[in-house]
PDB file of C-alpha atoms in Angstrom:
ATOM      1  CA  LEU C 219      -4.431   1.860   0.538  1.00 98.00           C
ATOM      2  CA  VAL C 220      -0.737   2.296   1.334  1.00 98.00           C
ATOM      3  CA  SER C 221       0.980   4.654   3.753  1.00 98.00           C
ATOM      4  CA  TYR C 222       4.005   6.767   2.947  1.00 98.00           C
ATOM      5  CA  ALA C 223       5.637   5.298   6.070  1.00 98.00           C
ATOM      6  CA  SER C 224       5.278   1.754   4.705  1.00 98.00           C
ATOM      7  CA  LEU C 225       6.909   2.786   1.449  1.00 98.00           C
ATOM      8  CA  ALA C 226       9.707   4.535   3.370  1.00 98.00           C
ATOM      9  CA  ASP C 227      10.287   1.328   5.358  1.00 98.00           C
ATOM     10  CA  LEU C 228      10.506  -0.720   2.167  1.00 98.00           C
ATOM     11  CA  ASN C 229      12.753   1.830   0.459  1.00 98.00           C
ATOM     12  CA  SER C 230      15.145   1.778   3.430  1.00 98.00           C
ATOM     13  CA  ARG C 231      15.746  -1.899   2.604  1.00 98.00           C
ATOM     14  CA  LEU C 232      16.240  -1.489  -1.164  1.00 97.00           C
ATOM     15  CA  ASP C 233      19.371  -0.464  -3.066  1.00 95.00           C
ATOM     16  CA  SER C 234      17.250   1.801  -5.293  1.00 93.00           C
ATOM     17  CA  PRO C 235      14.139   3.399  -3.800  1.00 96.00           C
ATOM     18  CA  LEU C 236      10.816   2.977  -5.594  1.00 96.00           C
ATOM     19  CA  PRO C 237       8.069   5.549  -6.167  1.00 96.00           C
ATOM     20  CA  MET C 238       4.585   5.000  -4.722  1.00 97.00           C
ATOM     21  CA  GLU C 239       3.191   4.647  -8.242  1.00 94.00           C
ATOM     22  CA  ARG C 240       4.880   1.227  -8.504  1.00 95.00           C
ATOM     23  CA  PHE C 241       2.130  -0.110  -6.192  1.00 97.00           C
ATOM     24  CA  ARG C 242      -0.807   1.637  -7.902  1.00 96.00           C
ATOM     25  CA  PRO C 243      -2.707   2.552  -4.695  1.00 97.00           C
ATOM     26  CA  ASN C 244      -6.042   4.344  -4.865  1.00 96.00           C
ATOM     27  CA  LEU C 245      -5.446   5.926  -1.448  1.00 97.00           C
ATOM     28  CA  VAL C 246      -2.160   7.033   0.100  1.00 98.00           C
ATOM     29  CA  VAL C 247      -1.986   8.222   3.707  1.00 98.00           C
ATOM     30  CA  ALA C 248       0.571  10.116   5.756  1.00 97.00           C
ATOM     31  CA  GLY C 249       1.095  10.594   9.468  1.00 96.00           C
ATOM     32  CA  CYS C 250       1.118   6.998  10.695  1.00 97.00           C
ATOM     33  CA  GLU C 251       3.700   4.348  11.506  1.00 98.00           C
ATOM     34  CA  ALA C 252       4.882   1.931   8.829  1.00 98.00           C
ATOM     35  CA  PHE C 253       2.318  -0.805   8.208  1.00 98.00           C
ATOM     36  CA  ALA C 254      -0.208   0.733  10.626  1.00 98.00           C
ATOM     37  CA  GLU C 255      -2.757   0.294   7.834  1.00 98.00           C
ATOM     38  CA  ASP C 256      -2.540  -3.487   8.327  1.00 98.00           C
ATOM     39  CA  GLY C 257      -4.492  -3.118  11.577  1.00 97.00           C
ATOM     40  CA  TRP C 258      -7.167  -0.639  10.514  1.00 98.00           C
ATOM     41  CA  ARG C 259     -10.532  -2.394  10.291  1.00 98.00           C
ATOM     42  CA  LYS C 260     -12.650   0.627   9.368  1.00 98.00           C
ATOM     43  CA  LEU C 261     -11.814   4.188   8.334  1.00 98.00           C
ATOM     44  CA  ALA C 262     -13.440   7.365   7.096  1.00 98.00           C
ATOM     45  CA  VAL C 263     -11.968   9.490   4.318  1.00 97.00           C
ATOM     46  CA  GLY C 264     -13.883  12.612   3.377  1.00 95.00           C
ATOM     47  CA  GLU C 265     -17.532  11.570   3.096  1.00 96.00           C
ATOM     48  CA  ALA C 266     -16.734   7.883   2.518  1.00 98.00           C
ATOM     49  CA  VAL C 267     -16.329   5.015   4.960  1.00 98.00           C
ATOM     50  CA  PHE C 268     -14.264   1.930   4.106  1.00 98.00           C
ATOM     51  CA  ARG C 269     -13.822  -1.446   5.743  1.00 98.00           C
ATOM     52  CA  PHE C 270     -10.710  -3.622   5.706  1.00 98.00           C
ATOM     53  CA  ALA C 271     -10.974  -6.450   3.174  1.00 98.00           C
ATOM     54  CA  GLY C 272      -7.508  -7.967   3.621  1.00 97.00           C
ATOM     55  CA  LEU C 273      -3.828  -7.436   3.030  1.00 97.00           C
ATOM     56  CA  CYS C 274      -2.959  -6.703  -0.594  1.00 97.00           C
ATOM     57  CA  ALA C 275      -1.047  -9.587  -2.167  1.00 97.00           C
ATOM     58  CA  ARG C 276       1.417  -8.303  -4.751  1.00 96.00           C
ATOM     59  CA  CYS C 277       2.156  -9.673  -8.193  1.00 94.00           C
ATOM     60  CA  SER C 278       5.007  -9.252 -10.656  1.00 94.00           C
ATOM     61  CA  VAL C 279       3.556  -5.970 -11.986  1.00 94.00           C
ATOM     62  CA  THR C 280       5.372  -4.283  -9.079  1.00 95.00           C
ATOM     63  CA  THR C 281       8.655  -5.337 -10.698  1.00 95.00           C
ATOM     64  CA  VAL C 282       7.937  -3.274 -13.836  1.00 94.00           C
ATOM     65  CA  ASN C 283       8.969   0.354 -14.154  1.00 91.00           C
ATOM     66  CA  GLN C 284       5.752   1.993 -15.388  1.00 88.00           C
ATOM     67  CA  LYS C 285       7.619   4.820 -17.126  1.00 90.00           C
ATOM     68  CA  THR C 286       9.953   2.633 -19.186  1.00 92.00           C
ATOM     69  CA  GLY C 287       8.163  -0.725 -19.255  1.00 93.00           C
ATOM     70  CA  THR C 288      11.346  -2.502 -18.158  1.00 93.00           C
ATOM     71  CA  ARG C 289      11.280  -5.249 -15.578  1.00 92.00           C
ATOM     72  CA  THR C 290      13.586  -5.085 -12.570  1.00 84.00           C
ATOM     73  CA  SER C 291      15.587  -7.973 -11.144  1.00 85.00           C
ATOM     74  CA  GLY C 292      12.741  -9.126  -8.896  1.00 93.00           C
ATOM     75  CA  GLU C 293      12.493  -6.074  -6.679  1.00 96.00           C
ATOM     76  CA  PRO C 294      10.512  -5.132  -4.691  1.00 97.00           C
ATOM     77  CA  LEU C 295       9.038  -8.626  -4.348  1.00 97.00           C
ATOM     78  CA  ARG C 296      12.332 -10.226  -3.352  1.00 96.00           C
ATOM     79  CA  THR C 297      12.844  -7.818  -0.449  1.00 97.00           C
ATOM     80  CA  LEU C 298       9.183  -7.799   0.613  1.00 98.00           C
ATOM     81  CA  ALA C 299       9.255 -11.605   0.741  1.00 97.00           C
ATOM     82  CA  THR C 300      11.849 -11.429   3.525  1.00 97.00           C
ATOM     83  CA  TYR C 301       9.452  -9.688   5.925  1.00 97.00           C
ATOM     84  CA  ARG C 302       5.967  -9.222   4.434  1.00 97.00           C
ATOM     85  CA  GLN C 303       4.372 -12.622   3.816  1.00 94.00           C
ATOM     86  CA  GLY C 304       0.615 -13.203   4.000  1.00 90.00           C
ATOM     87  CA  GLU C 305      -1.837 -15.902   3.038  1.00 87.00           C
ATOM     88  CA  GLY C 306      -1.788 -14.831  -0.610  1.00 86.00           C
ATOM     89  CA  GLY C 307       1.999 -14.429  -0.817  1.00 95.00           C
ATOM     90  CA  VAL C 308       3.969 -11.198  -0.598  1.00 97.00           C
ATOM     91  CA  VAL C 309       1.812  -8.371   0.807  1.00 98.00           C
ATOM     92  CA  PHE C 310       2.077  -4.596   0.783  1.00 98.00           C
ATOM     93  CA  GLY C 311      -0.824  -2.260   1.576  1.00 98.00           C
ATOM     94  CA  VAL C 312      -4.424  -3.206   2.215  1.00 98.00           C
ATOM     95  CA  ASN C 313      -7.582  -3.752   0.225  1.00 98.00           C
ATOM     96  CA  LEU C 314     -10.656  -1.806   1.301  1.00 98.00           C
ATOM     97  CA  VAL C 315     -14.338  -1.992   0.380  1.00 98.00           C
ATOM     98  CA  PRO C 316     -16.713   0.944   0.713  1.00 98.00           C
ATOM     99  CA  GLU C 317     -19.403   0.827   3.385  1.00 98.00           C
ATOM    100  CA  LYS C 318     -20.582   4.345   2.611  1.00 98.00           C
ATOM    101  CA  THR C 319     -19.804   6.093  -0.648  1.00 97.00           C
ATOM    102  CA  GLY C 320     -19.056   9.779  -0.861  1.00 97.00           C
ATOM    103  CA  VAL C 321     -16.720  12.397  -2.225  1.00 97.00           C
ATOM    104  CA  ILE C 322     -13.055  12.138  -1.251  1.00 97.00           C
ATOM    105  CA  ALA C 323     -10.286  14.540  -2.190  1.00 97.00           C
ATOM    106  CA  ILE C 324      -6.552  14.957  -1.846  1.00 96.00           C
ATOM    107  CA  GLY C 325      -5.817  16.278   1.628  1.00 96.00           C
ATOM    108  CA  ASP C 326      -8.932  14.823   3.281  1.00 97.00           C
ATOM    109  CA  LYS C 327      -8.513  13.744   6.875  1.00 95.00           C
ATOM    110  CA  VAL C 328      -8.357   9.993   7.433  1.00 96.00           C
ATOM    111  CA  THR C 329     -10.034   8.834  10.620  1.00 97.00           C
ATOM    112  CA  VAL C 330      -9.493   5.287  11.850  1.00 97.00           C
ATOM    113  CA  LEU C 331     -12.832   4.040  13.231  1.00 97.00           C
ATOM    114  CA  GLY C 332     -11.756   0.605  14.293  1.00 91.00           C
TER     115      GLY C 332
END
């Protein structure tokens, strides 16, 4: 999961902004502060409930433009490394595991439960 606000924060630090698709998130949320998702321990989306499994460590795939297949000059990892370090390296977004499965859809309300 990644928030639009987190991507906006990162893009404000880059010479060329990146699209969300560069990070391949399964869930994207709006209406929160940048990196708020780092502190969410449990959330409901549609009929599903997810629990926080950790910050998402990023690999070099984020440096590849998915449309052209070309690799960038180390961005966004170089910039993220200046302010988003975790145990597994450079982090951006969070990993979640389902506690309760169910149907989710674009536009579903996201409720932070803890």
